[in-house]
Short mmCIF file of C-alpha atoms in Angstrom, two decimals:
data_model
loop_
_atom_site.label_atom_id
_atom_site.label_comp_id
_atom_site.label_asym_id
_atom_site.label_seq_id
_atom_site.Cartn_x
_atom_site.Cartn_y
_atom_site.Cartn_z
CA UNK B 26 -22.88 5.84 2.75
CA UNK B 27 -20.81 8.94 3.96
CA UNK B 28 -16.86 8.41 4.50
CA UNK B 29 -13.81 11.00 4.51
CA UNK B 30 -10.50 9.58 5.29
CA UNK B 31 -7.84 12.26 6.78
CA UNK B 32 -4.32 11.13 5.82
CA UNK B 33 -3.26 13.79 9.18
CA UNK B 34 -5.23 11.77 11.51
CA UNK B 35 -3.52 9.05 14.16
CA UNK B 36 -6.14 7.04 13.61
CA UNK B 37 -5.11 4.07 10.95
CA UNK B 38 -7.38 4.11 7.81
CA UNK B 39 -9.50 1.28 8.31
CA UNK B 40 -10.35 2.09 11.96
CA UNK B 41 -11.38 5.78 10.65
CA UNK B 42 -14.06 3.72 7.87
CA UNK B 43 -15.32 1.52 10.68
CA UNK B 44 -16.00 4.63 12.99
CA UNK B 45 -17.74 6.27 10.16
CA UNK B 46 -19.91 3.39 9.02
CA UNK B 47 -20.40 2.28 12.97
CA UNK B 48 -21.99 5.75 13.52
CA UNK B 49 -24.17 5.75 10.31
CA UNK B 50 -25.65 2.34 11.47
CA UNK B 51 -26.40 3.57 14.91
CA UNK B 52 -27.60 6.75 13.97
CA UNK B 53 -30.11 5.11 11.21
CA UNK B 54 -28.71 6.62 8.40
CA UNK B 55 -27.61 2.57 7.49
CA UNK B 56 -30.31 0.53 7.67
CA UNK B 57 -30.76 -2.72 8.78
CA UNK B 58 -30.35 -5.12 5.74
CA UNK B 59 -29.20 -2.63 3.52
CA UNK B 60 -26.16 -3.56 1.30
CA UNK B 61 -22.59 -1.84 1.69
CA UNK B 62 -20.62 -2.01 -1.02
CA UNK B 63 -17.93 -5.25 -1.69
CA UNK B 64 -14.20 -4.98 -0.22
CA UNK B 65 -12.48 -4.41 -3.58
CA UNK B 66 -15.63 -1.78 -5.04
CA UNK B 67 -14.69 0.14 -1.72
CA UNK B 68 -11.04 -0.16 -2.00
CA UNK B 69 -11.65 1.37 -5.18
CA UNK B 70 -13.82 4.18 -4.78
CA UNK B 71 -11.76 5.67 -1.83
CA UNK B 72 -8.49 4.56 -3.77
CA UNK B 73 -7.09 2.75 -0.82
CA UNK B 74 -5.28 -0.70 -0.66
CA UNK B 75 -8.23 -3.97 -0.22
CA UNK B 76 -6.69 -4.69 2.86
CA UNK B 77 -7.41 -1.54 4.84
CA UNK B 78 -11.09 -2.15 3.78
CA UNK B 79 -10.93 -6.05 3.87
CA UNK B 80 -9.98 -5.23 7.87
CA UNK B 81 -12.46 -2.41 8.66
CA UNK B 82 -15.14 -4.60 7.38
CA UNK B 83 -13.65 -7.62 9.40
CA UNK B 84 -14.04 -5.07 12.41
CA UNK B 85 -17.39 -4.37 11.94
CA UNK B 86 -18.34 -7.99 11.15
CA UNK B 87 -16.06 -8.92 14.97
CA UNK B 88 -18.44 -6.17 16.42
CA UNK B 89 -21.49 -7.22 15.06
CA UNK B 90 -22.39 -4.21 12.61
CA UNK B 91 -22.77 -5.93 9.60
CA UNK B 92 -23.12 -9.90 8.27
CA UNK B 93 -20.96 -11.12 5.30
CA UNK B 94 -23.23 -13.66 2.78
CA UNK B 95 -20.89 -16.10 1.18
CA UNK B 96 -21.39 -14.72 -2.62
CA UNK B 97 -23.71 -12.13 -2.01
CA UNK B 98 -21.66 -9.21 -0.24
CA UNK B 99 -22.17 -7.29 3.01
CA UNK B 100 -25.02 -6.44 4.79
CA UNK B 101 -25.90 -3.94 7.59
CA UNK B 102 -27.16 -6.55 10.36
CA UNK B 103 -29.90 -6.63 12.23
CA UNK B 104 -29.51 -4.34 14.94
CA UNK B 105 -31.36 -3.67 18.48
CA UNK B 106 -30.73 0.28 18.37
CA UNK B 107 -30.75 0.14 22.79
CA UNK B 108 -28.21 -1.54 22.96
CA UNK B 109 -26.41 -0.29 20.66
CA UNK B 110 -27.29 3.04 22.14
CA UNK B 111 -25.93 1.69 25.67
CA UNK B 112 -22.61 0.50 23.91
CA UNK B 113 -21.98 3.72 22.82
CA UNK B 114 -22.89 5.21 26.35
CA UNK B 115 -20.24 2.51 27.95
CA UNK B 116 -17.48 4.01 25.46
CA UNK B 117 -18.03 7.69 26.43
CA UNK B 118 -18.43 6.62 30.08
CA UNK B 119 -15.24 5.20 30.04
CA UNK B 120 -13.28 7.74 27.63
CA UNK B 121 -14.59 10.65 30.55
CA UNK B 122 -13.50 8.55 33.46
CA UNK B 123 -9.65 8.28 31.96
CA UNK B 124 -10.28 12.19 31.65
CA UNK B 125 -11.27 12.33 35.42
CA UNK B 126 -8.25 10.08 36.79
CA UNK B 127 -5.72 12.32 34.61
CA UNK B 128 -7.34 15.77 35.82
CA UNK B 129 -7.37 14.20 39.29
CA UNK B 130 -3.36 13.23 39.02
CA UNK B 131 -2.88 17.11 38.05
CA UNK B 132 -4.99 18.06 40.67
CA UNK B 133 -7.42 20.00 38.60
CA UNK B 134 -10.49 20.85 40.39
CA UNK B 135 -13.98 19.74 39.39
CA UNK B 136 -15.39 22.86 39.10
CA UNK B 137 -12.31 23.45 36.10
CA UNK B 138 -13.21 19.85 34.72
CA UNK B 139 -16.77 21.15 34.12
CA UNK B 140 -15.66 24.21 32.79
CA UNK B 141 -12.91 22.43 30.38
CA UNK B 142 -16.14 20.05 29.31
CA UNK B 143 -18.50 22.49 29.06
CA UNK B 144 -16.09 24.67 26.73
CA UNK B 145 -14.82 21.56 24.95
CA UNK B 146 -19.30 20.57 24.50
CA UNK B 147 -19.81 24.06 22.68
CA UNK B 148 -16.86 24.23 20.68
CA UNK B 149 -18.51 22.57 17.82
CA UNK B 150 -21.89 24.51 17.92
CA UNK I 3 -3.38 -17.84 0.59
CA UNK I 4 -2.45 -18.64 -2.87
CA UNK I 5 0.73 -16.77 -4.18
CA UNK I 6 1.25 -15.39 -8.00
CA UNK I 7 4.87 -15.04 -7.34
CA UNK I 8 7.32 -17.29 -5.92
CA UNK I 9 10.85 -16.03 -5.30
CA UNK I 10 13.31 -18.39 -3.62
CA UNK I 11 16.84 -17.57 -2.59
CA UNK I 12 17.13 -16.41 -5.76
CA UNK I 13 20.83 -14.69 -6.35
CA UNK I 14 22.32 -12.81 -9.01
CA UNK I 15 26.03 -11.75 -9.30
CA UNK I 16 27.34 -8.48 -10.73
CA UNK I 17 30.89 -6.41 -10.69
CA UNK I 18 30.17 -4.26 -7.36
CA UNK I 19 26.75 -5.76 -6.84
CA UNK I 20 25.28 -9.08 -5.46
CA UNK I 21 21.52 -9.62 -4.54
CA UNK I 22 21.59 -11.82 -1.90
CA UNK I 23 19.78 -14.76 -1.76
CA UNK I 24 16.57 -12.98 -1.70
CA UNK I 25 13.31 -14.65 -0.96
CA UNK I 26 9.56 -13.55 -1.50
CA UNK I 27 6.43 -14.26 -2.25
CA UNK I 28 3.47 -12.14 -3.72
CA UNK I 29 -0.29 -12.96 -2.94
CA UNK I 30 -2.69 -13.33 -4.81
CA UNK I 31 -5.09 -10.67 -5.76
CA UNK I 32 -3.36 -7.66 -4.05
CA UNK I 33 -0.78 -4.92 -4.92
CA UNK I 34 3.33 -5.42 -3.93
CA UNK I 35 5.09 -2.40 -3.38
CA UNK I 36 8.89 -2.82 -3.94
CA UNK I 37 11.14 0.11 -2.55
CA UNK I 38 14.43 0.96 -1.28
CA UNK I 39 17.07 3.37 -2.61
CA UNK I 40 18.72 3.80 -5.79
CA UNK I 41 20.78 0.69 -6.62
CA UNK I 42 18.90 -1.48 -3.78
CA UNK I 43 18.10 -4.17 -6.35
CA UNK I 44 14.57 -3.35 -7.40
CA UNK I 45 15.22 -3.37 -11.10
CA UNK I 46 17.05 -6.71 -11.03
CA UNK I 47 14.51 -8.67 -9.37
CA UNK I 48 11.73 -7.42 -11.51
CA UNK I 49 14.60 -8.74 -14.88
CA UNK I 50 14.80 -11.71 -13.07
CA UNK I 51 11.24 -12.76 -13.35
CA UNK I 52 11.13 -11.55 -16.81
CA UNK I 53 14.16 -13.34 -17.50
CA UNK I 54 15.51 -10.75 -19.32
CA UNK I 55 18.95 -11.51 -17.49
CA UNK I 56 20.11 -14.67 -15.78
CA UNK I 57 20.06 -15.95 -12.37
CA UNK I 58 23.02 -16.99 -10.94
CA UNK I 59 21.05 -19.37 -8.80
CA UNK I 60 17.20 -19.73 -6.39
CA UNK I 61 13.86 -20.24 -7.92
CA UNK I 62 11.19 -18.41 -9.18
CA UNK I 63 7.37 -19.42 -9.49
CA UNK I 64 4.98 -17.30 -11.28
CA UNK I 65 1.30 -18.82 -11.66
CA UNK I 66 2.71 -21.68 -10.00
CA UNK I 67 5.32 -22.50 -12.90
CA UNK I 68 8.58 -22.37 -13.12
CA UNK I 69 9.26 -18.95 -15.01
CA UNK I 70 11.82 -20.32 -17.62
CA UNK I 71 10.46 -23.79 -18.17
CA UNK I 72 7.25 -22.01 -19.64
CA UNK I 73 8.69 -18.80 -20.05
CA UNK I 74 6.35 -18.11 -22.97
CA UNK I 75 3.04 -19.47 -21.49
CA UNK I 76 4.12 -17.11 -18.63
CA UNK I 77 4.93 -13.84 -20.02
CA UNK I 78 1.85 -13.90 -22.31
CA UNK I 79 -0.02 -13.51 -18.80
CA UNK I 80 2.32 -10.64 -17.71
CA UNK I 81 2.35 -7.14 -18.53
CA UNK I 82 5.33 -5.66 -18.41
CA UNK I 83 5.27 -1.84 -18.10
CA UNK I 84 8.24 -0.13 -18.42
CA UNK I 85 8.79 3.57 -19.42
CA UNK I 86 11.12 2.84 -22.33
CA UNK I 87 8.90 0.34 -24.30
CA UNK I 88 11.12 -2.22 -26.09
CA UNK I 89 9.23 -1.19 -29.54
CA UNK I 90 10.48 0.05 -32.74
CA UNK I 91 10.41 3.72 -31.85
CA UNK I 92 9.62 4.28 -35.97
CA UNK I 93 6.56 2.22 -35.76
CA UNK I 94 2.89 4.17 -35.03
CA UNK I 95 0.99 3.10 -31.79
CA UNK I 96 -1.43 1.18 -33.24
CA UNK I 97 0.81 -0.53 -35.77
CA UNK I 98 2.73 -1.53 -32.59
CA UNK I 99 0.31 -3.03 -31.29
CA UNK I 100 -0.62 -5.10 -34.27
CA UNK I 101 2.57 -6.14 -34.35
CA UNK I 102 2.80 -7.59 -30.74
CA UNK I 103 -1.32 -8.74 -30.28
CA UNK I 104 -0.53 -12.33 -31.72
CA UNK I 105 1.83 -13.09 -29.17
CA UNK I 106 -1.16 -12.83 -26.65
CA UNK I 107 -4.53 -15.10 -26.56
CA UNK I 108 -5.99 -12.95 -24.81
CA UNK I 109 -5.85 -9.94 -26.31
CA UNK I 110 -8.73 -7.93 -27.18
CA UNK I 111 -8.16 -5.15 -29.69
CA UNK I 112 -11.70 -3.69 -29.23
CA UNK I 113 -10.65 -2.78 -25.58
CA UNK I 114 -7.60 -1.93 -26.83
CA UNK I 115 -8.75 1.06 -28.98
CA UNK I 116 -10.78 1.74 -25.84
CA UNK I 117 -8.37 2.04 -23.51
CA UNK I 118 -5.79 4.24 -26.20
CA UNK I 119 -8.94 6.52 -26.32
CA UNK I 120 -9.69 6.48 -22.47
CA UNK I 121 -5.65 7.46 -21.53
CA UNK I 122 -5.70 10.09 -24.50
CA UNK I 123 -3.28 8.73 -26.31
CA UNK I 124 -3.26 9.15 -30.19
CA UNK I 125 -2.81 6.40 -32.61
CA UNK I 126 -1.08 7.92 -35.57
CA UNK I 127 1.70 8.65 -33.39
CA UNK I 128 5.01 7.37 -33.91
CA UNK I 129 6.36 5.82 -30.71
CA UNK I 130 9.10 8.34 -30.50
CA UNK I 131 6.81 11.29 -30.68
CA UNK I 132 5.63 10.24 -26.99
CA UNK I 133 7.19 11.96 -23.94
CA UNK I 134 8.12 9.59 -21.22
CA UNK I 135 4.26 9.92 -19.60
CA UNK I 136 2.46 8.68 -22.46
CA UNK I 137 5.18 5.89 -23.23
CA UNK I 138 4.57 4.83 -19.93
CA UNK I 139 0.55 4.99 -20.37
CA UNK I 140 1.00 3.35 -23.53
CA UNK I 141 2.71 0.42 -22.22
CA UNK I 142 -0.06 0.27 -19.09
CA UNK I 143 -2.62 -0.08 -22.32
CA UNK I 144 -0.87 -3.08 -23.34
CA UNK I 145 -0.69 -4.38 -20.87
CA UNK I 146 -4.50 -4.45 -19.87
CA UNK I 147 -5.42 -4.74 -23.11
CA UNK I 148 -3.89 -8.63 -23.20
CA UNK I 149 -6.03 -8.77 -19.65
CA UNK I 150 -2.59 -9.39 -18.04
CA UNK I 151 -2.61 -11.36 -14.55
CA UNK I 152 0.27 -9.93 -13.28
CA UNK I 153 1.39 -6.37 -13.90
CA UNK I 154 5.14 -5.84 -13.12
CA UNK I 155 6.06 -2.12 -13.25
CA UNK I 156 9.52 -0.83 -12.68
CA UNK I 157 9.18 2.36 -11.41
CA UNK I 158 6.28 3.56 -13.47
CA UNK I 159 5.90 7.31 -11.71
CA UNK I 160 9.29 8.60 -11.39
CA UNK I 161 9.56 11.48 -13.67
CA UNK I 162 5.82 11.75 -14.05
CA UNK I 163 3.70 14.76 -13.18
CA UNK I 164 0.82 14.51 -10.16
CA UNK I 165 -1.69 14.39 -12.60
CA UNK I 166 -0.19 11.70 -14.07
CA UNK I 167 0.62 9.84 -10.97
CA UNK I 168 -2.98 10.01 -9.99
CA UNK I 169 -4.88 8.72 -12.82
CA UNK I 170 -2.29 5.69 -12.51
CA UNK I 171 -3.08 5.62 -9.26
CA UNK I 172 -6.75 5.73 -10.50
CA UNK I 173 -6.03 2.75 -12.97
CA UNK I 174 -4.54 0.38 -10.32
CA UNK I 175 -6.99 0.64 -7.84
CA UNK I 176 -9.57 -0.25 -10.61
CA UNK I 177 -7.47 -3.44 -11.69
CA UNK I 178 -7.24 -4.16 -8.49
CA UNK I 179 -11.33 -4.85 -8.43
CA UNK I 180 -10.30 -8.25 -10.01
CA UNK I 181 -9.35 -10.37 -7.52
CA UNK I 182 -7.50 -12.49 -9.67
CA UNK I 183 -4.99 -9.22 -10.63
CA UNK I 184 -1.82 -9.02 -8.74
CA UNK I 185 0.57 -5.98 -9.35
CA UNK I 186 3.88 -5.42 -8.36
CA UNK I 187 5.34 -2.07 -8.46
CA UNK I 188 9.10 -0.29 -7.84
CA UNK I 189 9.52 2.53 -6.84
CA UNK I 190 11.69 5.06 -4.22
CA UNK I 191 8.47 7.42 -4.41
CA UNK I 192 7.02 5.90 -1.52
CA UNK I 193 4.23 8.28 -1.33
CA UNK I 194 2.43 7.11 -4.13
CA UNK I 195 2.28 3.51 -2.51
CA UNK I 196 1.27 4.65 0.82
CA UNK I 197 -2.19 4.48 0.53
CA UNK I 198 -2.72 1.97 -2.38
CA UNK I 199 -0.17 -0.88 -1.51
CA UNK I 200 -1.43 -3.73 0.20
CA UNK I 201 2.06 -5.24 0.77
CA UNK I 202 5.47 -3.70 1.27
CA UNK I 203 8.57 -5.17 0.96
CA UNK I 204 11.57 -3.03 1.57
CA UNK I 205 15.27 -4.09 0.06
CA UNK I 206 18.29 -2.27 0.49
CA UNK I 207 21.96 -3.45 -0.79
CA UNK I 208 20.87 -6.37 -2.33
CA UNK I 209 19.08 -7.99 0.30
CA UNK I 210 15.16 -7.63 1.76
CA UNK I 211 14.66 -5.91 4.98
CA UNK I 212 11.38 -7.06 5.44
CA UNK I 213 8.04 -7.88 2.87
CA UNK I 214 4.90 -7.00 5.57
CA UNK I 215 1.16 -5.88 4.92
CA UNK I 216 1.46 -2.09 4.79
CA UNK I 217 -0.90 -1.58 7.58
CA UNK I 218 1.36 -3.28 9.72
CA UNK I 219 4.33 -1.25 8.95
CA UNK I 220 2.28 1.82 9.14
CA UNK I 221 0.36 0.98 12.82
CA UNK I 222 3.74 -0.44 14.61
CA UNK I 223 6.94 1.19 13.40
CA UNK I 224 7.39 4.63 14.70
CA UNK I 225 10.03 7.48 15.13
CA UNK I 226 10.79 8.18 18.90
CA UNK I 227 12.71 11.23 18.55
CA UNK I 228 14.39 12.71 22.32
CA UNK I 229 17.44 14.25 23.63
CA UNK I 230 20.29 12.17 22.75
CA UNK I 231 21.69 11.86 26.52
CA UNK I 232 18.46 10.62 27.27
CA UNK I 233 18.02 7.84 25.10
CA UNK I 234 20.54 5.06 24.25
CA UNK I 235 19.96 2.90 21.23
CA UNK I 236 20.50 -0.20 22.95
CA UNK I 237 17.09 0.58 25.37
CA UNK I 238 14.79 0.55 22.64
CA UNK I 239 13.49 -2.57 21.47
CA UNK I 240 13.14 -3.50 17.55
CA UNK I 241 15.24 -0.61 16.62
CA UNK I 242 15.61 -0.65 12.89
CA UNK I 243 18.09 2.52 12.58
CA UNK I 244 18.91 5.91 14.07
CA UNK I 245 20.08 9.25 13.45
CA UNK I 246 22.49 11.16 16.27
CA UNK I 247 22.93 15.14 15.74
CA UNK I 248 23.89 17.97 18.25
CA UNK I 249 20.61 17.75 19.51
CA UNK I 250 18.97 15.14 19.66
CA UNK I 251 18.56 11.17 18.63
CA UNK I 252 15.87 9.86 16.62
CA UNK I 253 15.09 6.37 16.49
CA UNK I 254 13.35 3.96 14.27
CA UNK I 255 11.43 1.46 15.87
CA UNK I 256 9.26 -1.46 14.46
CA UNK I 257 7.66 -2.16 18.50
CA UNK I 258 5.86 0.70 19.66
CA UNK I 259 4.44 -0.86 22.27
CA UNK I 260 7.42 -2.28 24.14
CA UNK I 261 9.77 0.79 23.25
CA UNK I 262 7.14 3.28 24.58
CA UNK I 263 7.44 1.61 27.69
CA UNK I 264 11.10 2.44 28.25
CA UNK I 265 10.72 6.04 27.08
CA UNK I 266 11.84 8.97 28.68
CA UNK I 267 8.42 11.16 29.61
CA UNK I 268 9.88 14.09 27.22
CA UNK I 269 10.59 12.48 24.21
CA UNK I 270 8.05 12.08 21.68
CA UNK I 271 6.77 9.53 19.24
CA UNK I 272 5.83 10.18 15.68
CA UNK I 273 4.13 7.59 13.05
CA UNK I 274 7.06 6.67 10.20
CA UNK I 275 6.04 7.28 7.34
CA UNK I 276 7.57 4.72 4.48
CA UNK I 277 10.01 7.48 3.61
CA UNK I 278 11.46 7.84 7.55
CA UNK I 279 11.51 3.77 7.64
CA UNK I 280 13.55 3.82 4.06
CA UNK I 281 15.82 6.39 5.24
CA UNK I 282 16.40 5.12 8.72
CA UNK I 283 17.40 1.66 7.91
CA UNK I 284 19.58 3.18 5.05
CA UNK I 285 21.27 4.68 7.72
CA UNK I 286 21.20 2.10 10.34
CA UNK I 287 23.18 -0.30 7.99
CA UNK I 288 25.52 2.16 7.54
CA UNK I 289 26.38 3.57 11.18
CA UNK I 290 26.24 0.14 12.77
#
């Protein structure tokens, strides 16, 4: 398991650990059944308080990424990887639809949007 | 929840100086941070549950018990870390620590010679040899060398170097793997807590602002900072302080979501950090 905390980001600290462990379950690198470490062993490892990790792991649990066994730890759940794949379409679906109704209150054309996007789409390459 | 510390309007008089009736409780398990300015009132609450000076009135419960009933029972679960050890400064290290192991059941010297080896901390030393750093580290070994329950430090990183800071830092996250641990910790370096504290509690003047989970604090109180005929303090809900200059006005806020709804669309909103939230109120108290 893979996760970098930025102290610059907006993002609170436990949402940033859920993103990161969300996106290595959906992208396989987590695999189903496999054990994540406890609350207080991640608390310590990242040297952050237990309750930032005691509520991204309450996230995950709310959202269905992992299973919590009463005296044995956490687990990655069992996962059906379509629709996990659709839930992540929904999010990015709706995240570029808020983009649309802003651009359209600014009146920015579409063929801009698609420029902005397209830019925006390579910048990481 | 179960609590390790239970403070109840607990009051203690001096000349110029009065903490006020101050309530709180400490969970189980989890790390306190206690800040506030110079003078707030830190240092006399954390005397108070030592009972190292009287309370003028209140109660206090530490592992349930009453903390001067079984006062002794009590402190031989507490570690007490302090940067001016109250040891014979002629006396070597480990000599010291002969000489206060039988108070404690649980102490385990094997650990303990561990431990002085881990932090670096020599042995043969006289106590007054140490600079303030390793008299603080030294009384941190103690301390976890009696496998203390509750760690009470009083400002244990002012004056100490980053290194320093971090392998503390280091030390009381892994404590903090025990769930039966609890740690409460003074300081006005609030950086050092910002990251490891679970809980906050902020006192000023002698009397507590508020005691909150950190995250809370850190996702819900922000600084809204815009020109200052703009903004009035009254409009913004859960305001907790502000600062007027030439400029501008910058406001604290502990309701983000209901203030950003009254906002001017030029002024901006920042996250506070625990050092805007100390300073603000500090100020609020004093302008209002």
């Amino acid at each position: 398991m893979k996760i970098i905390i930025s102290n610059a980001s907006q993002k609170p600290i436990y949402f940033q650990i859920a993103e990161q462990i969300k996106n290595q379950i959906i992208s396989g690198e987590l695999k189903e059944g496999e054990s994540l470490p406890s609350i207080r062993k991640l608390a310590q490892e990242l040297q952050i308080s237990v309750i930032t990790t005691k509520r991204a792991y309450e996230e995950l649990e709310k959202e269905g990424f992992i299973d919590t066994v009463g005296g044995k730890g956490c687990f990655v759940a069992m996962q059906n990887k379509e629709l996990l794949r659709e839930k992540k379409m929904k999010m990015v679906e709706d995240k570029l639809s808020n983009a649309v109704a802003e651009a359209k209150l600014l009146g920015v054309r579409l063929e801009e949007l698609k420029e902005m996007l397209t830019l925006l789409y390579k910048e990481d390459e | 929840m179960e609590y390790t510390v239970e403070i109840e309007n607990l009051r203690k008089e001096f000349k110029g100086f009065t903490l006020k009736d101050v309530s709180l409780r400490i969970p189980k398990g989890y790390i306190m941070g206690l800040i506030g300015p110079n003078g707030a009132g830190k240092t006399t609450i954390i005397k108070l549950i030592m009972n190292l000076i009287r309370k003028n009135s209140g109660r206090i419960l530490v592992f349930g018990k009453d903390h001067i009933r079984y006062e002794a029972e009590i402190k031989s679960r507490i570690g007490f870390v302090y940067d001016v050890p109250p040891f014979y400064e002629d006396l070597k290290l480990k000599s010291t620590a002969s000489a206060i192991a039988p108070f404690y059941p649980e102490w385990n010297q094997q650990l303990f010679l561990k431990l002085m080896d881990e932090f670096e901390l020599p042995l043969d030393k006289k106590l007054k040899k140490l600079s303030h750093g390793m008299k603080m580290k030294f009384s941190l070994c103690l301390a976890l060398s009696h496998h203390a329950d509750l760690i009470l430090m009083d400002e244990p990183t002012s004056g100490l170097d980053p290194v320093f800071r971090q392998e503390l830092l280091e030390r009381l996250s892994h404590i903090m793997l025990d769930e039966e641990k609890t740690v409460l910790f003074s300081t006005h370096i609030t950086s050092d807590l910002e990251r490891i504290a679970d809980y906050i509690t902020l006192i000023n003047n002698g009397k507590i602002l508020f005691s909150k989970a950190l995250n809370d604090v850190l996702e819900n109180w922000v600084v809204i900072k815009a020109e200052k005929d703009l903004l009035e303090k009254k409009d913004i809900p859960g305001i907790m302080g502000y600062q007027k200059t030439e400029y501008g006005i910058e406001i604290l806020t502990s309701d983000v979501k209901k203030a950003r709804t009254l906002l001017p669309s030029d002024s901006i909103t920042e996250k506070a950090s625990l050092e805007d939230i100390m300073y603000f109120t500090n100020k609020g108290d004093n302008n209002a």
